[in-house]
PDB file of C-alpha atoms and ligand atoms in Angstrom:
ATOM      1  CA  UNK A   1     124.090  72.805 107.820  1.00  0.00           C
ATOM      2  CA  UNK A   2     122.250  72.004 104.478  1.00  0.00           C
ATOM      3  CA  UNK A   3     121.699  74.850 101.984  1.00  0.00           C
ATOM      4  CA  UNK A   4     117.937  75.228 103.186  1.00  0.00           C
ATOM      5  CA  UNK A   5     118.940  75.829 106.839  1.00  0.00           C
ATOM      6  CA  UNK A   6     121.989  78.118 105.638  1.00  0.00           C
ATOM      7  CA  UNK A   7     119.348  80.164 103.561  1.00  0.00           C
ATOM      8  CA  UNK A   8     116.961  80.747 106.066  1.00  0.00           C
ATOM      9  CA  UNK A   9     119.758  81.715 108.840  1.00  0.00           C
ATOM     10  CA  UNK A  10     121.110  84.244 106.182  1.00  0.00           C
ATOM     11  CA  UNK A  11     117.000  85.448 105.655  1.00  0.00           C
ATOM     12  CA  UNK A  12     117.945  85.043 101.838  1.00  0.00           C
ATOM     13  CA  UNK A  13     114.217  84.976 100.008  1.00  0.00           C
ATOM     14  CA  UNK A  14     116.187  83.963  96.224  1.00  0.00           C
ATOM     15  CA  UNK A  15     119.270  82.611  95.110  1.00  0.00           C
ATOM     16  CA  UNK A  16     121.032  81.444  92.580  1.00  0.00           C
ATOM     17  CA  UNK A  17     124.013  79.491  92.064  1.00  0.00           C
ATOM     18  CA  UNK A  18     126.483  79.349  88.739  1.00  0.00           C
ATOM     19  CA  UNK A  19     123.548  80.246  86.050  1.00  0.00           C
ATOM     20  CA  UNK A  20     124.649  79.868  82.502  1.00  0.00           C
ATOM     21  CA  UNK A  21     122.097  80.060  79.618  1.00  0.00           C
ATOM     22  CA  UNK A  22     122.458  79.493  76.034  1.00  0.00           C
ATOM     23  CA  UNK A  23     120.329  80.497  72.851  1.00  0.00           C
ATOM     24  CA  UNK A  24     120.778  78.393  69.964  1.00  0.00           C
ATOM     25  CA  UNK A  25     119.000  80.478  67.619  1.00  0.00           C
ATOM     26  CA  UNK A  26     120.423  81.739  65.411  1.00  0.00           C
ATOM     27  CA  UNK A  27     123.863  80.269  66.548  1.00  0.00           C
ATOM     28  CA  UNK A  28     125.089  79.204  69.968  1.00  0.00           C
ATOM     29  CA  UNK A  29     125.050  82.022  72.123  1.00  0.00           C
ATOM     30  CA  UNK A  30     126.029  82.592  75.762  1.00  0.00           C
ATOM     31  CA  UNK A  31     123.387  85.040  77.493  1.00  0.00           C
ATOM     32  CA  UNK A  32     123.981  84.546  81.095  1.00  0.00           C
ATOM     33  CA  UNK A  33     127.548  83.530  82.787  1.00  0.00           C
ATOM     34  CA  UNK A  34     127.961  82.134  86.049  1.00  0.00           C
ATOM     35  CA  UNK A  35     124.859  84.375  87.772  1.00  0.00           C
ATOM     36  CA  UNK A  36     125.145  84.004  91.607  1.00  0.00           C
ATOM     37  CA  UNK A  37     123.732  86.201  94.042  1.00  0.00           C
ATOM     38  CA  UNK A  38     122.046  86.350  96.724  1.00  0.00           C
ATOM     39  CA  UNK A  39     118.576  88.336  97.539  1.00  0.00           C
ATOM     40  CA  UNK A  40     116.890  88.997 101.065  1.00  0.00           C
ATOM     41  CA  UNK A  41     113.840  89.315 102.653  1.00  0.00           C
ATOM     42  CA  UNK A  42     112.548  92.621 102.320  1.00  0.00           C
ATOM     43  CA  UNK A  43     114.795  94.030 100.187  1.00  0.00           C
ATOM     44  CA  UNK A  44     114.251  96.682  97.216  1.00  0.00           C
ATOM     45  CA  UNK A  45     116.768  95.359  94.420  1.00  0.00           C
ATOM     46  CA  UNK A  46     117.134  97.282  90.598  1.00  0.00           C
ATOM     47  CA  UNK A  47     118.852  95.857  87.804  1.00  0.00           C
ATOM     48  CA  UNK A  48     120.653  97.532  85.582  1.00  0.00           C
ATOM     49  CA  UNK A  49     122.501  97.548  82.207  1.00  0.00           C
ATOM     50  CA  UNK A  50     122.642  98.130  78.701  1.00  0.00           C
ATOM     51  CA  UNK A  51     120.305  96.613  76.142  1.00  0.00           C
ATOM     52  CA  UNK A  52     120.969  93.546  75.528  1.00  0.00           C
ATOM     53  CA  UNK A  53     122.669  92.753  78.816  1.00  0.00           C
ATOM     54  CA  UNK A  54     120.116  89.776  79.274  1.00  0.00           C
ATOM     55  CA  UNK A  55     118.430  91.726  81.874  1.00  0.00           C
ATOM     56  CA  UNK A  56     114.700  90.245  80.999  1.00  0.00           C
ATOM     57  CA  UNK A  57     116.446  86.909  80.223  1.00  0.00           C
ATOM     58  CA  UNK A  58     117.640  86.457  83.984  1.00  0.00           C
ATOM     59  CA  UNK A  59     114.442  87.851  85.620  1.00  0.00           C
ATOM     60  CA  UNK A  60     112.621  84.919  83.361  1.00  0.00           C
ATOM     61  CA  UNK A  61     114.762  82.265  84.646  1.00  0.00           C
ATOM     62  CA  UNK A  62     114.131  84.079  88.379  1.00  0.00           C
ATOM     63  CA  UNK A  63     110.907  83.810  87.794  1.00  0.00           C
ATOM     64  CA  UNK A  64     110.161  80.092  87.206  1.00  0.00           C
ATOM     65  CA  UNK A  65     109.134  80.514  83.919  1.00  0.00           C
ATOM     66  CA  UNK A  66     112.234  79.195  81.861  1.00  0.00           C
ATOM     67  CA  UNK A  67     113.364  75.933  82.854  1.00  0.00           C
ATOM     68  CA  UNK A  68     116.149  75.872  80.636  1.00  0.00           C
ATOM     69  CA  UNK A  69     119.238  77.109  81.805  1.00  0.00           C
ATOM     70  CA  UNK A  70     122.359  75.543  84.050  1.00  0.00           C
ATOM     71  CA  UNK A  71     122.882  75.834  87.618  1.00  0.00           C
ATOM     72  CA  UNK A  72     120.740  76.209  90.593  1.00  0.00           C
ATOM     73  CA  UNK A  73     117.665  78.382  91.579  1.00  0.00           C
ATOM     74  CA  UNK A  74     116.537  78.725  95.663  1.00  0.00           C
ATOM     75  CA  UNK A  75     113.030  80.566  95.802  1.00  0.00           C
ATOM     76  CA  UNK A  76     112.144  80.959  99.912  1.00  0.00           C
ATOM     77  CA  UNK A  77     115.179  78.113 101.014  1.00  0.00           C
ATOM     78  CA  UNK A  78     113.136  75.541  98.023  1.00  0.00           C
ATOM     79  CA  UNK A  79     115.188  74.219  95.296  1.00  0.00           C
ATOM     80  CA  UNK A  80     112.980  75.468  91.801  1.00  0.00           C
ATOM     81  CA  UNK A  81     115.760  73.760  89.444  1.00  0.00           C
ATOM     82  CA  UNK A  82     114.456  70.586  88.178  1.00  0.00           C
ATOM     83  CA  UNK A  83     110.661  70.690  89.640  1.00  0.00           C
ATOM     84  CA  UNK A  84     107.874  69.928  86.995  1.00  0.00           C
ATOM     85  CA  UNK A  85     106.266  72.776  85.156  1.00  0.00           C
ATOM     86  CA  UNK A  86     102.820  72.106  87.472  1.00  0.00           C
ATOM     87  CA  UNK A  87     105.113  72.256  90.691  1.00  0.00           C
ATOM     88  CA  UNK A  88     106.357  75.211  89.374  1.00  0.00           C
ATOM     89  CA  UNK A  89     103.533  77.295  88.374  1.00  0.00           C
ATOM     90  CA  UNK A  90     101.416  76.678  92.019  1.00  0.00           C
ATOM     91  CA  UNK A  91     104.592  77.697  93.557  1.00  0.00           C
ATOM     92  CA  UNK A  92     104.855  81.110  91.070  1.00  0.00           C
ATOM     93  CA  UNK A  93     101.062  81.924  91.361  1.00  0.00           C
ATOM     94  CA  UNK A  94     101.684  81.636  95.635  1.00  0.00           C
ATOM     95  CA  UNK A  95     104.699  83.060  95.714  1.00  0.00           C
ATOM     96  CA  UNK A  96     105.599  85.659  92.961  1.00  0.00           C
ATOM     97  CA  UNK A  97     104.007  88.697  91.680  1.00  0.00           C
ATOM     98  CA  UNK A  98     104.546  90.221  88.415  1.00  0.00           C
ATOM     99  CA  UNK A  99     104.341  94.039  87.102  1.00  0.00           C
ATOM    100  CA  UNK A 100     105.519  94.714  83.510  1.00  0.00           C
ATOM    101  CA  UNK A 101     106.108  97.579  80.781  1.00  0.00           C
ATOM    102  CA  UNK A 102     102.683  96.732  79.381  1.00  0.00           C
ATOM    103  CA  UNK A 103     100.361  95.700  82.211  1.00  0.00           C
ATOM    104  CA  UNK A 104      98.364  93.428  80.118  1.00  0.00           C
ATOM    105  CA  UNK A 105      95.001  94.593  81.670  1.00  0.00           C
ATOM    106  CA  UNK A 106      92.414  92.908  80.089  1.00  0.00           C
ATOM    107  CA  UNK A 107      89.992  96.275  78.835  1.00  0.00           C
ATOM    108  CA  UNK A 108      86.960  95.549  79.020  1.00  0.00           C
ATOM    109  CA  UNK A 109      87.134  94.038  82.591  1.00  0.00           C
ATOM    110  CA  UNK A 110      86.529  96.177  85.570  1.00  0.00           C
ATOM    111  CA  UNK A 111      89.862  97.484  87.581  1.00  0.00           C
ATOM    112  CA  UNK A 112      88.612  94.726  90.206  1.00  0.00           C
ATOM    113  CA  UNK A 113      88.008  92.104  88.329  1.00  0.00           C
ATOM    114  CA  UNK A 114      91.494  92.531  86.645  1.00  0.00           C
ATOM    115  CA  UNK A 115      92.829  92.202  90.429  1.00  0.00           C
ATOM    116  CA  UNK A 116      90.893  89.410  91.483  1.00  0.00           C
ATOM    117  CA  UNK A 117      91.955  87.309  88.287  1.00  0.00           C
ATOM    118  CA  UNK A 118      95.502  85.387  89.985  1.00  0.00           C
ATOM    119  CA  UNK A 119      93.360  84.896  93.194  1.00  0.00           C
ATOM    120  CA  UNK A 120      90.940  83.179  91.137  1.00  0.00           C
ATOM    121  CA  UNK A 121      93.754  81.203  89.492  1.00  0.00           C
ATOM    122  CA  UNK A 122      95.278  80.330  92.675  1.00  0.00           C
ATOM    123  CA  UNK A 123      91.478  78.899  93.943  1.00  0.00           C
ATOM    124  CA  UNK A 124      92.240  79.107  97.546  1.00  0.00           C
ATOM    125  CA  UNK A 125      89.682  81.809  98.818  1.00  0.00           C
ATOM    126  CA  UNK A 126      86.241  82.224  97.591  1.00  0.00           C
ATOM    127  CA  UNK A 127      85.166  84.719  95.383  1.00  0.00           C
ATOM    128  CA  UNK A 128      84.027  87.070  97.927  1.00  0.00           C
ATOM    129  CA  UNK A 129      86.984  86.897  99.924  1.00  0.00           C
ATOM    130  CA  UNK A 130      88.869  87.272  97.050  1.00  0.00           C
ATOM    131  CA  UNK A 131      86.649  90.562  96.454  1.00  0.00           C
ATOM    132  CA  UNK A 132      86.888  91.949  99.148  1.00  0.00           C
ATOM    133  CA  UNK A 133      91.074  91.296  99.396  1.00  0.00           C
ATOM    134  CA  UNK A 134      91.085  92.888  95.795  1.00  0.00           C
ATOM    135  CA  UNK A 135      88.969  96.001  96.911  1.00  0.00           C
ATOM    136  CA  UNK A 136      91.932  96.193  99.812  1.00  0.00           C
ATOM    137  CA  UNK A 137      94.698  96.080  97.256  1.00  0.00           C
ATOM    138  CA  UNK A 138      93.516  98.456  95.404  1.00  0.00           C
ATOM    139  CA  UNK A 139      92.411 101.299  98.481  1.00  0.00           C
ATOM    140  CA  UNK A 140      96.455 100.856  99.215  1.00  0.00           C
ATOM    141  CA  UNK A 141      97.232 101.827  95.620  1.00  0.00           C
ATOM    142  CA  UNK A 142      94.983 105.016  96.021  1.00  0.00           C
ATOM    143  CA  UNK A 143      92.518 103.302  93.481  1.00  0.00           C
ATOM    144  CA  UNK A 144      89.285 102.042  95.086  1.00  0.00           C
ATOM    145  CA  UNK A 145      86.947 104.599  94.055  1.00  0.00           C
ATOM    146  CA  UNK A 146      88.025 103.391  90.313  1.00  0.00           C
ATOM    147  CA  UNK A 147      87.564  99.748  91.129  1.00  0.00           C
ATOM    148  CA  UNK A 148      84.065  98.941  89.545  1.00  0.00           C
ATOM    149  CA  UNK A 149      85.614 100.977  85.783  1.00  0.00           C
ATOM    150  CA  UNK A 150      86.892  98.999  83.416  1.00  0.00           C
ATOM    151  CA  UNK A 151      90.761  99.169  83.231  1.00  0.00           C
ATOM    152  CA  UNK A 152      90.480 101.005  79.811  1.00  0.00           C
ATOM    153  CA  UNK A 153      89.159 104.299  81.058  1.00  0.00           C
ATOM    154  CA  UNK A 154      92.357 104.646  83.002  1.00  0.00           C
ATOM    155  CA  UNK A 155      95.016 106.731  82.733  1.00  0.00           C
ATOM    156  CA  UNK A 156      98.423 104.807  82.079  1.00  0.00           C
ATOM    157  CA  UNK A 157      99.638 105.550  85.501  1.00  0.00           C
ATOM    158  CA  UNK A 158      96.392 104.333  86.972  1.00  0.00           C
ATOM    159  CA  UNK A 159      96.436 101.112  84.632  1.00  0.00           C
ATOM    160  CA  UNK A 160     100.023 100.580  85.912  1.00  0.00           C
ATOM    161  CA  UNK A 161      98.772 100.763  89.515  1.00  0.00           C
ATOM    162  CA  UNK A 162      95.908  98.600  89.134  1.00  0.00           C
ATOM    163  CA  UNK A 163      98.957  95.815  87.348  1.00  0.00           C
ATOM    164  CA  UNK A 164     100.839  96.333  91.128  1.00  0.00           C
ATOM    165  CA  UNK A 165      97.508  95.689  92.731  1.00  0.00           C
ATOM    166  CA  UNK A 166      97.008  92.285  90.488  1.00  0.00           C
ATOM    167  CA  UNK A 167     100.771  91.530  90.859  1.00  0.00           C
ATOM    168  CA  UNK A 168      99.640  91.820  95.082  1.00  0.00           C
ATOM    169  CA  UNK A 169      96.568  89.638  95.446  1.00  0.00           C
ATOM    170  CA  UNK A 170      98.308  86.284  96.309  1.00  0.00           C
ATOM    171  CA  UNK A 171     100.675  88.016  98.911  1.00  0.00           C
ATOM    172  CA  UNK A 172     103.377  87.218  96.828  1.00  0.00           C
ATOM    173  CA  UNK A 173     107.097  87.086  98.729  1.00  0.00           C
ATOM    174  CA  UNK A 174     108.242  88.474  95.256  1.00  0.00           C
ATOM    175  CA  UNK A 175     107.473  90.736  93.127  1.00  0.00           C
ATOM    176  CA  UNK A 176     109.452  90.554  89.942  1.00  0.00           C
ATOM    177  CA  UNK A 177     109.313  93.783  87.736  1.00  0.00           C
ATOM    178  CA  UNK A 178     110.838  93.731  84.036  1.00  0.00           C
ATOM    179  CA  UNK A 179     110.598  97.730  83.721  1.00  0.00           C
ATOM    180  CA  UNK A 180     107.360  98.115  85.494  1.00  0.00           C
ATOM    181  CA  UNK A 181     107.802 102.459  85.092  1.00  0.00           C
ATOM    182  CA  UNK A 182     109.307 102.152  81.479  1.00  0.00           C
ATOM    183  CA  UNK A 183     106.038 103.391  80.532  1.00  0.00           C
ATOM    184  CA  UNK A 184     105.471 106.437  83.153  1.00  0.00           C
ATOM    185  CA  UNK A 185     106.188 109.879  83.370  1.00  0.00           C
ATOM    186  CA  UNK A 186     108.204 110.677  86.059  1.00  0.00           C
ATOM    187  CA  UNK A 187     105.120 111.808  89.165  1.00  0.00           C
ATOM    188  CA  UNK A 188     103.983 108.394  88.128  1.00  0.00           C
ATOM    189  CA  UNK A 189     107.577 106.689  88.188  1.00  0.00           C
ATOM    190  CA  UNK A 190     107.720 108.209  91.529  1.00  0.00           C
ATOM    191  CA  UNK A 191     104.458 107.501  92.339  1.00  0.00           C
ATOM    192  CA  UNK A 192     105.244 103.286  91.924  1.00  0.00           C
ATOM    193  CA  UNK A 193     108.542 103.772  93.677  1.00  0.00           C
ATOM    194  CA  UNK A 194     107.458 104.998  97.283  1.00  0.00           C
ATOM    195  CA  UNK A 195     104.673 101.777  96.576  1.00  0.00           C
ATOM    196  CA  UNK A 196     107.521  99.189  96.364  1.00  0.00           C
ATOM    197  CA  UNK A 197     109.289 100.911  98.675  1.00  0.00           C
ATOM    198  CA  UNK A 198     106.553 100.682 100.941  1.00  0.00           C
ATOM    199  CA  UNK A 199     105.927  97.358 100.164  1.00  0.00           C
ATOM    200  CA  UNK A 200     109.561  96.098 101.566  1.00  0.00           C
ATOM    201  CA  UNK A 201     109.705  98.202 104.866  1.00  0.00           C
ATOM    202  CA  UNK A 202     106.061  97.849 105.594  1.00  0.00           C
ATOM    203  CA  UNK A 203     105.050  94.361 104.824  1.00  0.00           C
ATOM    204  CA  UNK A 204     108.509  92.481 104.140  1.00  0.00           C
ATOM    205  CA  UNK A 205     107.578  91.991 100.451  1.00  0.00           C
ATOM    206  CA  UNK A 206     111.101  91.480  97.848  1.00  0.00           C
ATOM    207  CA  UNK A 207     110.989  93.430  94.836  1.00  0.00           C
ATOM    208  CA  UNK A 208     113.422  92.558  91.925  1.00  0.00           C
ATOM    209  CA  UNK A 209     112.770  95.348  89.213  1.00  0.00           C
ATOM    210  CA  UNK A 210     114.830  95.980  85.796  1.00  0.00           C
ATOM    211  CA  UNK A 211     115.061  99.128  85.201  1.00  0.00           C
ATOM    212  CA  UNK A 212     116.506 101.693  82.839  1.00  0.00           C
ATOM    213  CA  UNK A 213     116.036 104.347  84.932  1.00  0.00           C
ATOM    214  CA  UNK A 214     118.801 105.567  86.625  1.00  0.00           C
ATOM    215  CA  UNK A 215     117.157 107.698  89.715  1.00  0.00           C
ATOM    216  CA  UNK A 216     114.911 104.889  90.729  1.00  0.00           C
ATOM    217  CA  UNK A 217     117.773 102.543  90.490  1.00  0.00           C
ATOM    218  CA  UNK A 218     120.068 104.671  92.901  1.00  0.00           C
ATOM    219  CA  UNK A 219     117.368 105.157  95.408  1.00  0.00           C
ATOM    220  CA  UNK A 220     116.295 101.405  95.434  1.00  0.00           C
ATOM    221  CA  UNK A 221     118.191  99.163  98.385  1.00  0.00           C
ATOM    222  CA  UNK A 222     120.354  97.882  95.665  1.00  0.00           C
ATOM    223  CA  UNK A 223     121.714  97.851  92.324  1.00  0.00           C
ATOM    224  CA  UNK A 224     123.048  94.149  90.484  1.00  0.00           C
ATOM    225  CA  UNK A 225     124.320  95.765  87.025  1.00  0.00           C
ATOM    226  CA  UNK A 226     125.363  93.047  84.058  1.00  0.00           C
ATOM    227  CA  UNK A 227     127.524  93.864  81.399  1.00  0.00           C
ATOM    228  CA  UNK A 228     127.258  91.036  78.430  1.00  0.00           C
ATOM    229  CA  UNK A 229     125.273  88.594  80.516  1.00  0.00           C
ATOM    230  CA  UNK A 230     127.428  88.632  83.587  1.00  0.00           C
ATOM    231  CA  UNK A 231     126.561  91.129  87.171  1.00  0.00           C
ATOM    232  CA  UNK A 232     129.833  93.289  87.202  1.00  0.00           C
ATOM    233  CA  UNK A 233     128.460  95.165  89.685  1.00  0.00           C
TER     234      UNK A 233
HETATM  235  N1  ATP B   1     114.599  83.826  72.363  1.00  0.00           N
HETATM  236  C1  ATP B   1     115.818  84.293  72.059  1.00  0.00           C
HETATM  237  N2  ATP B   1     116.592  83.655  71.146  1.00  0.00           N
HETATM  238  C2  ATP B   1     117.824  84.106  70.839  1.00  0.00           C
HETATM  239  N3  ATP B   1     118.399  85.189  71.414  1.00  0.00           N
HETATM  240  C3  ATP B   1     117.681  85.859  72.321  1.00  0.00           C
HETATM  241  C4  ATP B   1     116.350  85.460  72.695  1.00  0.00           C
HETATM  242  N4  ATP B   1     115.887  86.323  73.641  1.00  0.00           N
HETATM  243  C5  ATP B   1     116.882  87.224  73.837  1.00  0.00           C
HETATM  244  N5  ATP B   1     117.958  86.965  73.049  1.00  0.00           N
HETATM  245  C6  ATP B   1     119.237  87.697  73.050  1.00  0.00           C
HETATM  246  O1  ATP B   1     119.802  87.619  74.355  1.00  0.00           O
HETATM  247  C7  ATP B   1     120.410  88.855  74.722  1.00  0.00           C
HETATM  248  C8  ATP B   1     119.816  89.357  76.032  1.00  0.00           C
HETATM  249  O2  ATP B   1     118.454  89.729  75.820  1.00  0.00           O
HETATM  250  P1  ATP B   1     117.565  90.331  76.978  1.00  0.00           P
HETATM  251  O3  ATP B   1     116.201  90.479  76.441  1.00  0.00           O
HETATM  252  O4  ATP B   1     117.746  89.500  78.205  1.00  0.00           O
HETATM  253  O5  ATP B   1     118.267  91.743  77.205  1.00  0.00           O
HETATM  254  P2  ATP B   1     117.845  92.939  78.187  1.00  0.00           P
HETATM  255  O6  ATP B   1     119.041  93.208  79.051  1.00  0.00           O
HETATM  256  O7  ATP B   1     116.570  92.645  78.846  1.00  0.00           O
HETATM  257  O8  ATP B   1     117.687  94.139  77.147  1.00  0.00           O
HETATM  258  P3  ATP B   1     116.644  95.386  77.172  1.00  0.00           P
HETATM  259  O9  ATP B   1     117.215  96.356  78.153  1.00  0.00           O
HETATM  260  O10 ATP B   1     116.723  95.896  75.765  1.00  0.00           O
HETATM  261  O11 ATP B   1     115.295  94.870  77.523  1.00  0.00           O
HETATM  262  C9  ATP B   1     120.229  89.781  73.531  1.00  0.00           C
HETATM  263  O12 ATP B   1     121.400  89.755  72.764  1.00  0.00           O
HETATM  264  C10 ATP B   1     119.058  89.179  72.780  1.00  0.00           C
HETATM  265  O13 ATP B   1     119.152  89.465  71.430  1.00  0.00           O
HETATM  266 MG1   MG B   2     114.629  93.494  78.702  1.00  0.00          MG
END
């Protein structure tokens, strides 16, 4: 069997093989040892671990985003590892959705606009069907009555939900959080849990979130915790 058939029999969405990464700056330093693992369709997975762990490190590399590291990377049975930056960007704005700390709204935009902007990106739809798909995302995130205000008159767990609702637009397989509650109280933390969770069991969608939170961790399908840039758990 070759790796692609093996991945797809095994439904795994993301894998990687044996990933090392070094900083150089200020001296040689080994972030990341041997990272292998192994992440399905559908599934709700938390990382965990102590500052400095090289949590946000690893979800870069996962990502597509750093190219410079050792060892393999399988996004959806394709090998990412070695692809040109172009290659790898189409395949990120198709295939992965990201939610962060900060949402990085842009202010003065409308809620929808700030949803539509990947879609646009991606330039496969027109602008009305990318519209109207925004409008969608945002009615499942409880927000379409806020859709035509700009971001900035949100609260922050509104703001954050509109982020989920831009991370969405593509349909991404993946959506890759580095702390996307870090900056919630906990109804809102709660709030953006039963959405990913909702997101796996009802439409298949991965999430891979970091997270310092403990609760959402142990509810979450499962937990990868690193220790000194390797998973120990
Ligand atoms: N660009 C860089 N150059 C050199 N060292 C770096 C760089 N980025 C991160 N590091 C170091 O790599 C290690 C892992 O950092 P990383 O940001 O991945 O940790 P983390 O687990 O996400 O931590 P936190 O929970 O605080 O966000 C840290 O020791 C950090 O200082
Ligand atoms: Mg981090």
């Amino acid at each position: 069997m070759t790796i692609k058939q093996q991945l797809i029999t095994n439904n795994s969405i993301l894998k990687t093989q044996g990933i090392d990464k070094f900083f150089y700056q200020p001296t040689e330093f080994q972030v990341l040892k041997k990272i292998s693992f192994d992440v399905k369709k559908g599934e709700f997975l938390s990382m965990v671990g102590k500052s400095g762990s090289g949590k946000s490190t690893l979800l870069y590399i996962l990502s597509t985003m750093d190219t410079e590291y050792k060892g393999e990377l399988f996004i959806d049975g394709q090998l990412m590892t070695g692809l040109t930056k172009d290659q790898l960007a189409e395949i990120r704005n198709q295939k992965i959705g990201f939610v962060f700390q900060f949402h990085y709204l842009l202010p003065e935009f409308s809620c929808l606009q700030n949803v539509m902007i990947p879609a646009l990106k991606l330039g496969k739809l027109s602008e009305k069907e990318i519209e109207e798909k925004a409008y969608n995302k945002l009615e499942i995130l409880g927000l379409k009555d806020q859709a035509l205000k700009p971001a900035s008159k949100l609260s922050g767990g509104q703001q954050q939900r509109v982020a989920i609702a831009r991370s969405l637009i593509n349909d991404p397989l993946i959506i890759m959080g580095d702390e996307p509650t870090g900056n919630l109280d906990s109804k809102n933390t709660n709030i953006v849990f039963d959405i990913f969770q909702e997101l796996t069991k009802d439409f298949g969608q991965t999430i891979i979130a970091v997270t310092h939170d403990d609760d959402f961790a142990r509810k979450s399908d499962r937990i990868i915790e690193m220790k000194d840039g390797e998973i120990i758990r």
